[in-house]
Coordinates of C-alpha atoms and ligand atoms in Angstrom, one line a residue:
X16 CA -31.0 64.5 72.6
X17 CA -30.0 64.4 68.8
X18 CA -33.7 64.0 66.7
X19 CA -33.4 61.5 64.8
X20 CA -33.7 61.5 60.9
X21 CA -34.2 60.0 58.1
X22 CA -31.6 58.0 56.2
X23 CA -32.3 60.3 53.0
X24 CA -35.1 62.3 51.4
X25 CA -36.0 58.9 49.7
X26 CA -36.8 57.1 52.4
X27 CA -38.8 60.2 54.2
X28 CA -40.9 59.8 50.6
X29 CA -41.1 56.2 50.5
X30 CA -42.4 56.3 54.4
X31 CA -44.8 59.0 53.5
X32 CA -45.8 56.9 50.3
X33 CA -45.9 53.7 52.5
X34 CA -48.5 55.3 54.9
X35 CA -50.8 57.2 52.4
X36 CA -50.7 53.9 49.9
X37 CA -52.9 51.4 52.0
X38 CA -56.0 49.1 51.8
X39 CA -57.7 52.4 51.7
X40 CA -56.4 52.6 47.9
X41 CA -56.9 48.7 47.1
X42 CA -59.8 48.4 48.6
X43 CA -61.2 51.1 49.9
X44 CA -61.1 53.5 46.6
X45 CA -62.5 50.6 44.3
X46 CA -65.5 49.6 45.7
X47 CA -66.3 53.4 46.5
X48 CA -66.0 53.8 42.4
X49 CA -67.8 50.7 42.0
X50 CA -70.5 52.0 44.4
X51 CA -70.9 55.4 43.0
X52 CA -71.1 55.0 39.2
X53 CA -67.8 53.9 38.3
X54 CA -66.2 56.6 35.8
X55 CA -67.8 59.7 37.5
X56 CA -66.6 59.4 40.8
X57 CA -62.8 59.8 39.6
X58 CA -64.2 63.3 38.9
X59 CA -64.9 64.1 41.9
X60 CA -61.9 62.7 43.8
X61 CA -59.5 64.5 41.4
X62 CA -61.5 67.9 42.3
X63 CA -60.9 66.5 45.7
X64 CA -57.4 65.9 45.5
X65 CA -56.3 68.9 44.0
X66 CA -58.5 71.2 46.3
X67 CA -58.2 70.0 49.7
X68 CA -55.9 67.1 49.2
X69 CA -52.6 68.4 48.0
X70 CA -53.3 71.6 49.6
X71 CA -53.5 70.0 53.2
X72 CA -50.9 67.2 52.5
X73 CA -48.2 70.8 51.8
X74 CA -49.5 72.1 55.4
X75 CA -48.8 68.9 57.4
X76 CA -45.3 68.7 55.9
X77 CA -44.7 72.1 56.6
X78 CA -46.3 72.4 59.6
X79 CA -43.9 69.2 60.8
X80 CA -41.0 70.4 59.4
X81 CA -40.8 73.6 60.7
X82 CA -41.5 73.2 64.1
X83 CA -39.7 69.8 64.6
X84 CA -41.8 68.2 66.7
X85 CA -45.2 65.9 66.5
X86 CA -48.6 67.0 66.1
X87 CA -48.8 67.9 69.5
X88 CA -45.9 69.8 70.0
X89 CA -45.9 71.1 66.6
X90 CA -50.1 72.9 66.8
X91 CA -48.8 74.4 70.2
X92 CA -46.2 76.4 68.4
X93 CA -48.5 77.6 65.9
X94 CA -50.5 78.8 68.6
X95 CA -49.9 78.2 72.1
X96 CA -53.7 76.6 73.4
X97 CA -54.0 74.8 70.1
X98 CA -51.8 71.5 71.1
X99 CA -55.3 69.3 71.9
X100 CA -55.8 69.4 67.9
X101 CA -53.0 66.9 67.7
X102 CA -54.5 65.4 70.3
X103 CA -57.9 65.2 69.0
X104 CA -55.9 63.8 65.2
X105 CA -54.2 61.0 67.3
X106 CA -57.0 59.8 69.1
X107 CA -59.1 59.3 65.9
X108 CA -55.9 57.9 63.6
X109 CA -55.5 55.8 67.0
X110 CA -59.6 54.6 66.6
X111 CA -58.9 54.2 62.9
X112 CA -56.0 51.3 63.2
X113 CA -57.5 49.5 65.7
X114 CA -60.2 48.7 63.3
X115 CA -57.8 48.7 60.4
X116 CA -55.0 45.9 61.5
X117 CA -58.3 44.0 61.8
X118 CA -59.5 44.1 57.9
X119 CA -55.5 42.7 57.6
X120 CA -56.1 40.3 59.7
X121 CA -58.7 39.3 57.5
X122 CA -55.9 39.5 54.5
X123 CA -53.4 37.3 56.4
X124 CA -56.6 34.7 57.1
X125 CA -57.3 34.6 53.8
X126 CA -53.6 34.5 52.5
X127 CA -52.6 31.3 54.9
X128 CA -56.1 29.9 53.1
X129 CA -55.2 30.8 49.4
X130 CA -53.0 27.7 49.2
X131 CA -56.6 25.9 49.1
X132 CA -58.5 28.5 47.9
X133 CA -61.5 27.3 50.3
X134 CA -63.8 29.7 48.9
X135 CA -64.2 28.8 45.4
X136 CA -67.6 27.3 46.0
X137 CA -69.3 30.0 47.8
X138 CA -67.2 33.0 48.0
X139 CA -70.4 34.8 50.4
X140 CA -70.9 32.1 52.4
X141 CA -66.8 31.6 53.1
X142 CA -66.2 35.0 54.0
X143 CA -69.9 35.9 56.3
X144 CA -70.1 32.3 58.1
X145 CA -66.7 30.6 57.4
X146 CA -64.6 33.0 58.6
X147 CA -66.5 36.6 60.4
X148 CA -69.2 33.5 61.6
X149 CA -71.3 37.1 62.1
X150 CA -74.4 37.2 63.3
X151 CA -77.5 38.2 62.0
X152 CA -77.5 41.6 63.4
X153 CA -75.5 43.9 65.8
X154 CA -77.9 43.2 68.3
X155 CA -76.4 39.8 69.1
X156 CA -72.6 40.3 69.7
X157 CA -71.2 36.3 69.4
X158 CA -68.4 36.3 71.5
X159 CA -65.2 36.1 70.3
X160 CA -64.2 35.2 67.0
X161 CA -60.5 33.4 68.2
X162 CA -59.2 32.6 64.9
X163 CA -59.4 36.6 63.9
X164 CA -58.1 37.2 67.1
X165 CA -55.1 35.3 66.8
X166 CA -54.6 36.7 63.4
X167 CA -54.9 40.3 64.6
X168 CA -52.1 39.5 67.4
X169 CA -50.2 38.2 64.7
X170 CA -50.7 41.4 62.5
X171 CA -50.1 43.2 65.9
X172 CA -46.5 41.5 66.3
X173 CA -45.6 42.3 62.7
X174 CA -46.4 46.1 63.2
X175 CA -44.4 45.7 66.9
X176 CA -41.2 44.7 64.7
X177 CA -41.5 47.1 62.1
X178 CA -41.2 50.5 64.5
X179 CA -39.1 49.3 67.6
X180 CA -36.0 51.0 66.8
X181 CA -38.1 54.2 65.2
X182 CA -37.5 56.3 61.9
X183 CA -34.2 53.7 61.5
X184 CA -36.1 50.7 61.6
X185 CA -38.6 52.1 59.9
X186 CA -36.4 53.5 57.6
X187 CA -35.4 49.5 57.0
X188 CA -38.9 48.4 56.2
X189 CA -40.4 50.6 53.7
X190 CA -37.7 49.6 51.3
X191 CA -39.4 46.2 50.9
X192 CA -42.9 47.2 51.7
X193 CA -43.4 49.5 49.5
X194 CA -42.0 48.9 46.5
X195 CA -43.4 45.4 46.7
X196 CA -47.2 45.5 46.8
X197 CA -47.0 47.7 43.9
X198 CA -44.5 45.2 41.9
X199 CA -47.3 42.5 43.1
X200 CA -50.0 44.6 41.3
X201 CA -48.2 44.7 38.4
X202 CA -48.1 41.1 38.5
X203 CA -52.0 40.9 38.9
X204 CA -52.3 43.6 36.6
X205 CA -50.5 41.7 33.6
X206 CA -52.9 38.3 34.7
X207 CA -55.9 40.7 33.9
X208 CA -54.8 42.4 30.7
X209 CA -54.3 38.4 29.1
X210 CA -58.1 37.9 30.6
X211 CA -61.2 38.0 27.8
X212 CA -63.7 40.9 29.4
X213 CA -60.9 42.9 31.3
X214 CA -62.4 45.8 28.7
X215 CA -65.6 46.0 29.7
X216 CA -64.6 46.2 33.7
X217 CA -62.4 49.0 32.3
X218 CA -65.2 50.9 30.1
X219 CA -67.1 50.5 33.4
X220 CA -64.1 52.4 35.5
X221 CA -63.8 55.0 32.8
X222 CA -67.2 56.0 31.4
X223 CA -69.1 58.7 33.8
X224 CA -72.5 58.3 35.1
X225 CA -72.8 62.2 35.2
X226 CA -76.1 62.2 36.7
X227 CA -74.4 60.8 39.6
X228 CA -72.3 64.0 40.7
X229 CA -76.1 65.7 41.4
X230 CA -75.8 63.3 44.5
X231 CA -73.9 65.2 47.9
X232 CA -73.0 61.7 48.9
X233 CA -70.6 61.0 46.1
X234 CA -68.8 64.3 47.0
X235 CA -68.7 63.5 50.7
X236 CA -67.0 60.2 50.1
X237 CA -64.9 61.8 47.6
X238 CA -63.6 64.0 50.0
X239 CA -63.3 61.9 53.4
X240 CA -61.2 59.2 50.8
X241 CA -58.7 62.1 50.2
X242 CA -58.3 62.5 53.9
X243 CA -58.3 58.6 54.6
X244 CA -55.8 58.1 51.5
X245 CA -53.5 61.0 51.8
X246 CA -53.2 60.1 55.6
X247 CA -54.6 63.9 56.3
X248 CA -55.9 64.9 59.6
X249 CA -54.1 61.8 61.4
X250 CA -51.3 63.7 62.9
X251 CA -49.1 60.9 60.8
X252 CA -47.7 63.5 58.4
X253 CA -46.4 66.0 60.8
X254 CA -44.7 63.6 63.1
X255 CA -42.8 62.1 59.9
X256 CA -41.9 65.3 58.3
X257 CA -40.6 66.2 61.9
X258 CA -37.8 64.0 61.4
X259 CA -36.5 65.7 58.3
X260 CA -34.0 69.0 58.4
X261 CA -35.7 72.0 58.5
X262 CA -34.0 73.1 55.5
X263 CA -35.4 70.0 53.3
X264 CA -37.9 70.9 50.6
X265 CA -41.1 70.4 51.3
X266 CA -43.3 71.4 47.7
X267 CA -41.9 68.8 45.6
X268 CA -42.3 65.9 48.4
X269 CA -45.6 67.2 48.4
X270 CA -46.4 66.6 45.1
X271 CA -44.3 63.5 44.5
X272 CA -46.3 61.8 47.7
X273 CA -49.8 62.9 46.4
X274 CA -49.2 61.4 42.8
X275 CA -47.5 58.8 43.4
X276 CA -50.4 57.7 45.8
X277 CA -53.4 58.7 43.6
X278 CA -51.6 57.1 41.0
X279 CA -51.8 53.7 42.5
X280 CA -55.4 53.8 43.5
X281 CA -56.2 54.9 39.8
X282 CA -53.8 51.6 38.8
X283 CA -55.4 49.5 41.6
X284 CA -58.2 50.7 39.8
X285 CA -57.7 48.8 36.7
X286 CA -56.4 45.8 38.3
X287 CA -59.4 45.5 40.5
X288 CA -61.9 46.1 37.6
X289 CA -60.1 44.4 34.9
X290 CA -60.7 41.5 36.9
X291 CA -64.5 42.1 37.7
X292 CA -64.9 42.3 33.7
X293 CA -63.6 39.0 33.4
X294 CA -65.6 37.3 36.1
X295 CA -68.9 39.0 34.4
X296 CA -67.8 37.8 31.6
X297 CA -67.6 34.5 32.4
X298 CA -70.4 34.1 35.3
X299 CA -72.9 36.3 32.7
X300 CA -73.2 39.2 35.2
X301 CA -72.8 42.8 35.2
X302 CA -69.7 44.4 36.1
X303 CA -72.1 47.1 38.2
X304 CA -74.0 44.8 39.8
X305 CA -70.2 43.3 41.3
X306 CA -68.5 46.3 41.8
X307 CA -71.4 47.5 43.7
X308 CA -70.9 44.9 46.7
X309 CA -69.5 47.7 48.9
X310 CA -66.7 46.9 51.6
X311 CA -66.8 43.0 50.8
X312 CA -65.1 43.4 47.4
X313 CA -62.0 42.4 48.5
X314 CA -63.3 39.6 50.2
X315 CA -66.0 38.3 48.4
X316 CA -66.5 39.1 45.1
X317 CA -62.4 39.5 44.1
X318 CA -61.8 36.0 45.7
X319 CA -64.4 34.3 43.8
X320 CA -62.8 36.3 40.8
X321 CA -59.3 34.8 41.4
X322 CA -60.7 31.6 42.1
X323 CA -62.1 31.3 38.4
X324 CA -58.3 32.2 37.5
X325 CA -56.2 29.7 36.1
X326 CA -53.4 28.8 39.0
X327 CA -56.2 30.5 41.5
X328 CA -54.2 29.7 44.7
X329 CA -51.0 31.7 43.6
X330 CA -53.1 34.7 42.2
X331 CA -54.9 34.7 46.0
X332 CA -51.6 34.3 48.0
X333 CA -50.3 37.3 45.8
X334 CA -53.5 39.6 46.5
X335 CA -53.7 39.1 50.2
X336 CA -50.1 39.6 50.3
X337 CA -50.7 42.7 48.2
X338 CA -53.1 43.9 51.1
X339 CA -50.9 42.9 54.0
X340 CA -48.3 44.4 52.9
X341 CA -50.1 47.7 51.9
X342 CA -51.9 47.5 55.4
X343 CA -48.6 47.4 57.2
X344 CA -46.8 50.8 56.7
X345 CA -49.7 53.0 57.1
X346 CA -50.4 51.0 60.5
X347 CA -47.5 51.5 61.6
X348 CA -47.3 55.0 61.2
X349 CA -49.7 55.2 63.2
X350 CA -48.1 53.7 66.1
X351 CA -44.4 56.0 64.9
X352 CA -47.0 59.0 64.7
X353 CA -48.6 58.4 68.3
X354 CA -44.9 57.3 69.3
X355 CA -43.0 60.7 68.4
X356 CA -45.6 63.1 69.7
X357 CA -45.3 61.5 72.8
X358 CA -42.3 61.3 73.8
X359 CA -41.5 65.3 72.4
X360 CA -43.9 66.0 75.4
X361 CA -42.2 63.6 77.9
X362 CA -39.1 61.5 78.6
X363 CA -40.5 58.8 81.1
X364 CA -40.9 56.3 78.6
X365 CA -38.3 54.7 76.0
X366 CA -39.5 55.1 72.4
X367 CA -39.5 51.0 72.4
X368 CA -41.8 50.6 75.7
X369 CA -44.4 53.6 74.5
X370 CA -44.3 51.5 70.9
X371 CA -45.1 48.6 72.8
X372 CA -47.4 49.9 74.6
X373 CA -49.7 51.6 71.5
X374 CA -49.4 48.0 70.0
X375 CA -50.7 46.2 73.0
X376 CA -53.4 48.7 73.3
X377 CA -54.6 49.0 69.8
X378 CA -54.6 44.8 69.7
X379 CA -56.8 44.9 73.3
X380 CA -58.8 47.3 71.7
X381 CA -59.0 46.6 68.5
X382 CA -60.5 43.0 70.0
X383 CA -64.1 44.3 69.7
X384 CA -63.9 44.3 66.1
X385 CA -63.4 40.4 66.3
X386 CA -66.3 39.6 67.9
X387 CA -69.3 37.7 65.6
X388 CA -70.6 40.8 65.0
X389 CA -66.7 42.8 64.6
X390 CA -68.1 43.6 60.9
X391 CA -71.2 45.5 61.9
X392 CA -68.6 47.4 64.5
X393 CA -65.8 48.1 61.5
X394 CA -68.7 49.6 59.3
X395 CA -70.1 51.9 62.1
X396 CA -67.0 53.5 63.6
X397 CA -65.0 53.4 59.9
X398 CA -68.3 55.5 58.7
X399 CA -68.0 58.0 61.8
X400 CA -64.1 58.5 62.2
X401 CA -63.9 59.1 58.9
X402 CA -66.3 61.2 57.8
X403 CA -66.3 63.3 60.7
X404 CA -63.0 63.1 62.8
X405 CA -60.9 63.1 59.9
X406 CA -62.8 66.1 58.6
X407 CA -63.1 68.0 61.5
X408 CA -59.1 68.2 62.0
X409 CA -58.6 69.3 58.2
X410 CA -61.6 71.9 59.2
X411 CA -59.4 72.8 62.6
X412 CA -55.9 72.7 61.5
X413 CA -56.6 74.9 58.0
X414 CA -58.0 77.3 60.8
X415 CA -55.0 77.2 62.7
X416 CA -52.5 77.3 60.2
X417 CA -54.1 79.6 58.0
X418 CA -56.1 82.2 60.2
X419 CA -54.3 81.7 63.7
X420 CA -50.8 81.2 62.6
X421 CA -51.0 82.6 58.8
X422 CA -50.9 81.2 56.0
X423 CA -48.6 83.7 54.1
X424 CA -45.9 82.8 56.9
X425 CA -45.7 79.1 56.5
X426 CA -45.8 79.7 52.3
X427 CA -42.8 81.7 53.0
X428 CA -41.5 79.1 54.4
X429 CA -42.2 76.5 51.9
X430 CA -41.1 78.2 49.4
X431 CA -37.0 79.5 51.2
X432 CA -36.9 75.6 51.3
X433 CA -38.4 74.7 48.4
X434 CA -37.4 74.0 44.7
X435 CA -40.6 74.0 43.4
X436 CA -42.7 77.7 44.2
X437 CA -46.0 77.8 45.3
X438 CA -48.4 80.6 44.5
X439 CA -50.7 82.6 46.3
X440 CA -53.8 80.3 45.2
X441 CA -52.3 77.6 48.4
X442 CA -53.0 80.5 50.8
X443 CA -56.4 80.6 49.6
X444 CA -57.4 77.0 49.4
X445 CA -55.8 76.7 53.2
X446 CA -57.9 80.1 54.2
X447 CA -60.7 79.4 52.4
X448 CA -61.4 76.7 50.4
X449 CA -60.6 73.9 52.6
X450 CA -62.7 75.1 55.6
X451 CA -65.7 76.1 53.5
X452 CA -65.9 73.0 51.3
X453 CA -64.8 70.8 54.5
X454 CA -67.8 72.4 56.7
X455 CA -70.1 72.3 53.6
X456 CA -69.7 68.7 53.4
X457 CA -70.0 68.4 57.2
X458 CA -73.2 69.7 57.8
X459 CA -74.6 68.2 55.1
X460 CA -73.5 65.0 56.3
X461 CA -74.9 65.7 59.6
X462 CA -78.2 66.3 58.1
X463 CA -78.0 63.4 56.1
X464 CA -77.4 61.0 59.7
X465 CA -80.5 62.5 61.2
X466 CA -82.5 61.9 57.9
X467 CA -82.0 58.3 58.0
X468 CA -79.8 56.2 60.6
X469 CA -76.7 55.3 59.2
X470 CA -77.8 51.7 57.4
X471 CA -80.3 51.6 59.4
X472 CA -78.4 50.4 62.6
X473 CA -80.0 50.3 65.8
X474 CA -79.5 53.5 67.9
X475 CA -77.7 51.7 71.1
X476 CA -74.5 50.8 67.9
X477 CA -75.0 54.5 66.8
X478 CA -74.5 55.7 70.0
X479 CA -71.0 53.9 69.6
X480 CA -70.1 55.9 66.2
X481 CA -70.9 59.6 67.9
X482 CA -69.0 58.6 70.9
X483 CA -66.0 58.0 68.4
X484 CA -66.8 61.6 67.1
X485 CA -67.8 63.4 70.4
X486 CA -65.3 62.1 72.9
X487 CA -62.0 63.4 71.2
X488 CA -63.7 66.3 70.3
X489 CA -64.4 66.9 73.9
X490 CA -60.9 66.1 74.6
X491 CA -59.7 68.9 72.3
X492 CA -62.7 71.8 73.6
X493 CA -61.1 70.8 77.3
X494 CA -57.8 70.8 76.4
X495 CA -58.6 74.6 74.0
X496 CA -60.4 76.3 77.2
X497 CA -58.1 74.9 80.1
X498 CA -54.7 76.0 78.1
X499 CA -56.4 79.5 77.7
X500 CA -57.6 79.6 80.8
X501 CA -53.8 79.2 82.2
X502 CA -52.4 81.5 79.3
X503 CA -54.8 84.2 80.7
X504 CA -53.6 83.5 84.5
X505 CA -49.8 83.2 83.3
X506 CA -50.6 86.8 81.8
X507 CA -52.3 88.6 84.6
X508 CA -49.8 86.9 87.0
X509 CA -46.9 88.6 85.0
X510 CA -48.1 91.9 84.4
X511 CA -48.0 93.5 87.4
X512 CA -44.5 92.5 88.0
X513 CA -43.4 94.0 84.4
X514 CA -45.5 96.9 84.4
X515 CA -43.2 98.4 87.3
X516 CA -40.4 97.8 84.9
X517 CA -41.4 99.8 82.2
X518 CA -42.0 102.3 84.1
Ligands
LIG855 N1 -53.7 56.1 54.0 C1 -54.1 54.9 54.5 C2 -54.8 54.0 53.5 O1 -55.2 54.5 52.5 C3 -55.1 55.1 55.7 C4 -54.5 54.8 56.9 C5 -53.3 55.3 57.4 C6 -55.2 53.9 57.7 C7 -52.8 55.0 58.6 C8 -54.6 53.5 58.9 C9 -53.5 54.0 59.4 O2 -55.0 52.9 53.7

């Protein structure tokens, strides 16, 4: 059968730029400034960006391109017992949106409530009681949370409808959710700017707290948002770059998708804290003592912000739009991602019914995270997926490509396709940077979790993180050893048949 591709090199750009922009640049990337000193940790994530993330972002594309097939198909060409990589990427970007469609079901909770903006009293209490109704610790789980639930199967049906016919549907969709969000933060941008204290939320966001780059934590999140932002290490980017001509250029989409993306978390940027100087302005805070609120900005202290706005309801309806909208795409290539590699291994399934199938499956699963206690769940396996699955893969695949395979071979191939050259420092930075600075981080990390318990959660919910990490690592050692294991028998089984021969 015919592979399917993309309408045009646009739309392959504006699908990549659909799944790398998400909540992980909104919501994600703020409060992670806000948390680590404002100004000083764009430093790092630019050092992060340019060293690992663009780097990594021209491998996937490559990689994908080349060999015309998914992650899994695509690491087995690079070397034959190397396929369980894509399997180990999928399994965690798999882990990863089940928790994900459930922070936009949040947004679409909080987007059918703007028209009243409920919250305006006691943003906290609205967002911990009101709607998570969580309980006081992991320990107690709550049951089921049914009006999250319904929303996630909502959120669930949406994602269904944006991949069922593939790359051509998908194709469809990005044309209005991409472009949109961003148009919607211009909107919400513009309310900001005409705000009195937007300044000082921006000298907040722009002056560095260098004292804070002595910390290995800031540089561990800086990294791990590169891979969460840039969609690296998901197996996303190879099974969309699959569906372009192996002739297309690869360099230039590369940059185009990186900037374009950091771009709009550094504009995010100013939207979000713009705002938060205007509510410290007028509730006589500090904008660090807001921005510091970790994972519930977007929930709690940005919709007490837009509820001190004048018109607060249509301000609310547009930033929870903003979020569902920015959500969708990078779910969804998920699913496409999971999808494609699939069916390049087998036939048995329609591309629709094995769609359907990751939707219902993510939703079933994703159902934990909408118990009473869903929020302490999120926070756990967000922390472990993504700082360790996400960098083990970029550890693995720079390993593969640039050791196993060869680095010099793929930048050959980048650049007979390409437009825009690349030098012999991207060999380098897949050989050696990435895996040293990736491992660095990683075994500091480590130490770091048996130092302290991650926010001091009770060892029984840990044990649910490391099984996140360990199991599709497993997965991926099994899968290594068994396919050598039958490469070595495939080998002595042929020689003594063509030995004769050359004889
Ligand atoms: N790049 C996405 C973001 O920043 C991360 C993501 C991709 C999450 C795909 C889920 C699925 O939000």
């Amino acid at each position: 059968m015919e592979r399917a591709r993309w309408a045009s090199r646009t739309v392959f750009v504006l699908a990549a730029v659909g799944s790398a922009v998400g909540l992980g640049n909104v919501w994600r990337f703020p409060y992670l400034a806000g948390k680590y000193g404002g100004g000083v940790f764009l430093v790092p994530y630019l050092l992060a960006l340019f060293v690992v993330g663009v780097p990594v972002l021209m491998m996937e594309f490559a990689i994908g391109q080349k060999m015309q097939q998914g992650a899994i198909g695509s690491f087995t060409k690079l070397h034959p017992s190397w396929g369980g990589l894509g399997v180990l990427a999928l399994l965690s970007s798999f882990i990863i949106v089940c928790y994900y469609a459930v922070v936009m079901a949040w947004s679409l909770i909080y987007f059918w409530a703007s028209f009243g903006v409920p919250w305006a009293q006691d943003p906290q209490d609205y967002f911990f009681t009101h709607v998570l109704q969580i309980t006081e610790s992991v320990d107690t789980i709550g049951g089921i949370n049914w009006p999250i639930c319904l929303s996630l199967l909502i959120v669930w049906v949406l994602i269904y409808f944006c991949v069922w016919r593939g790359v051509r549907s998908v194709g469809k969709v990005v044309w209005l959710t991409v472009p949109m969000p961003v148009f919607l933060l211009v909107i919400l941008l513009i309310r900001a700017i005409t705000l009195p204290g937007f300044l000082d939320g921006w000298a907040f966001y722009l002056t560095p707290v260098w004292s804070a780059l002595l910390d290995a934590e800031v540089w561990i999140a800086a990294f791990s948002q590169i891979f969460f932002t840039l969609t690296l290490g998901f197996g996303v980017m190879v099974a969309y770059a699959s569906h372009k001509e192996s002739r297309d250029d690869v360099a230039k989409d590369t940059w185009v998708t990186a900037l374009i993306n950091s771009g709009i978390s550094l504009f995010a940027g100013f939207v979000v804290f713009g705002i938060l100087g205007y509510m410290a302005t007028s509730t006589h805070t500090q904008v660090a003592e807001l921005a510091a609120s970790g994972p519930g900005l977007a929930f709690v202290v940005f919709p007490e912000a837009l509820s001190l706005m004048p018109v607060p309801w249509f301000f609310s309806a547009v930033f929870f739009l903003t979020l569902l909208l920015l959500g969708i795409d990078s779910a969804f290539s998920v699913v496409e991602a999971v999808t494609i590699t699939i069916l390049d291994t087998t036939q048995r399934w329609t591309s629709n019914t094995l769609s359907l199938l990751i939707c219902g499956s993510a939703c079933l699963a994703g159902v934990i995270f909408t118990t009473r206690a869903g929020l302490y769940f999120l926070d756990i396996v967000d922390h472990f997926v993504t700082n360790y699955n996400l960098i083990i893969v970029g550890i693995l695949q720079a390993i593969l490509a640039g050791w196993l395979y060869g680095a010099e071979k793929l930048r050959r191939y980048i650049n007979e396709v390409s437009d825009w050259r690349v030098g012999r420092w991207w060999n380098r930075a897949i050989q050696w940077s990435v895996p040293v600075v990736l491992a660095t981080l990683l075994v500091n990390q480590f130490w770091n979790e048996l130092q302290e318990p991650y926010e001091g959660y009770p060892a029984w919910a840990l044990m649910i993180g490391w099984g996140m990490v360990l199991l599709p690592c497993l997965v991926f050692f099994t899968l290594l050893c068994t396919s050598r294991g039958r490469i070595r028998a495939r080998g002595e089984d042929a020689s003594p048949r063509t030995s004769p021969g050359r004889r």
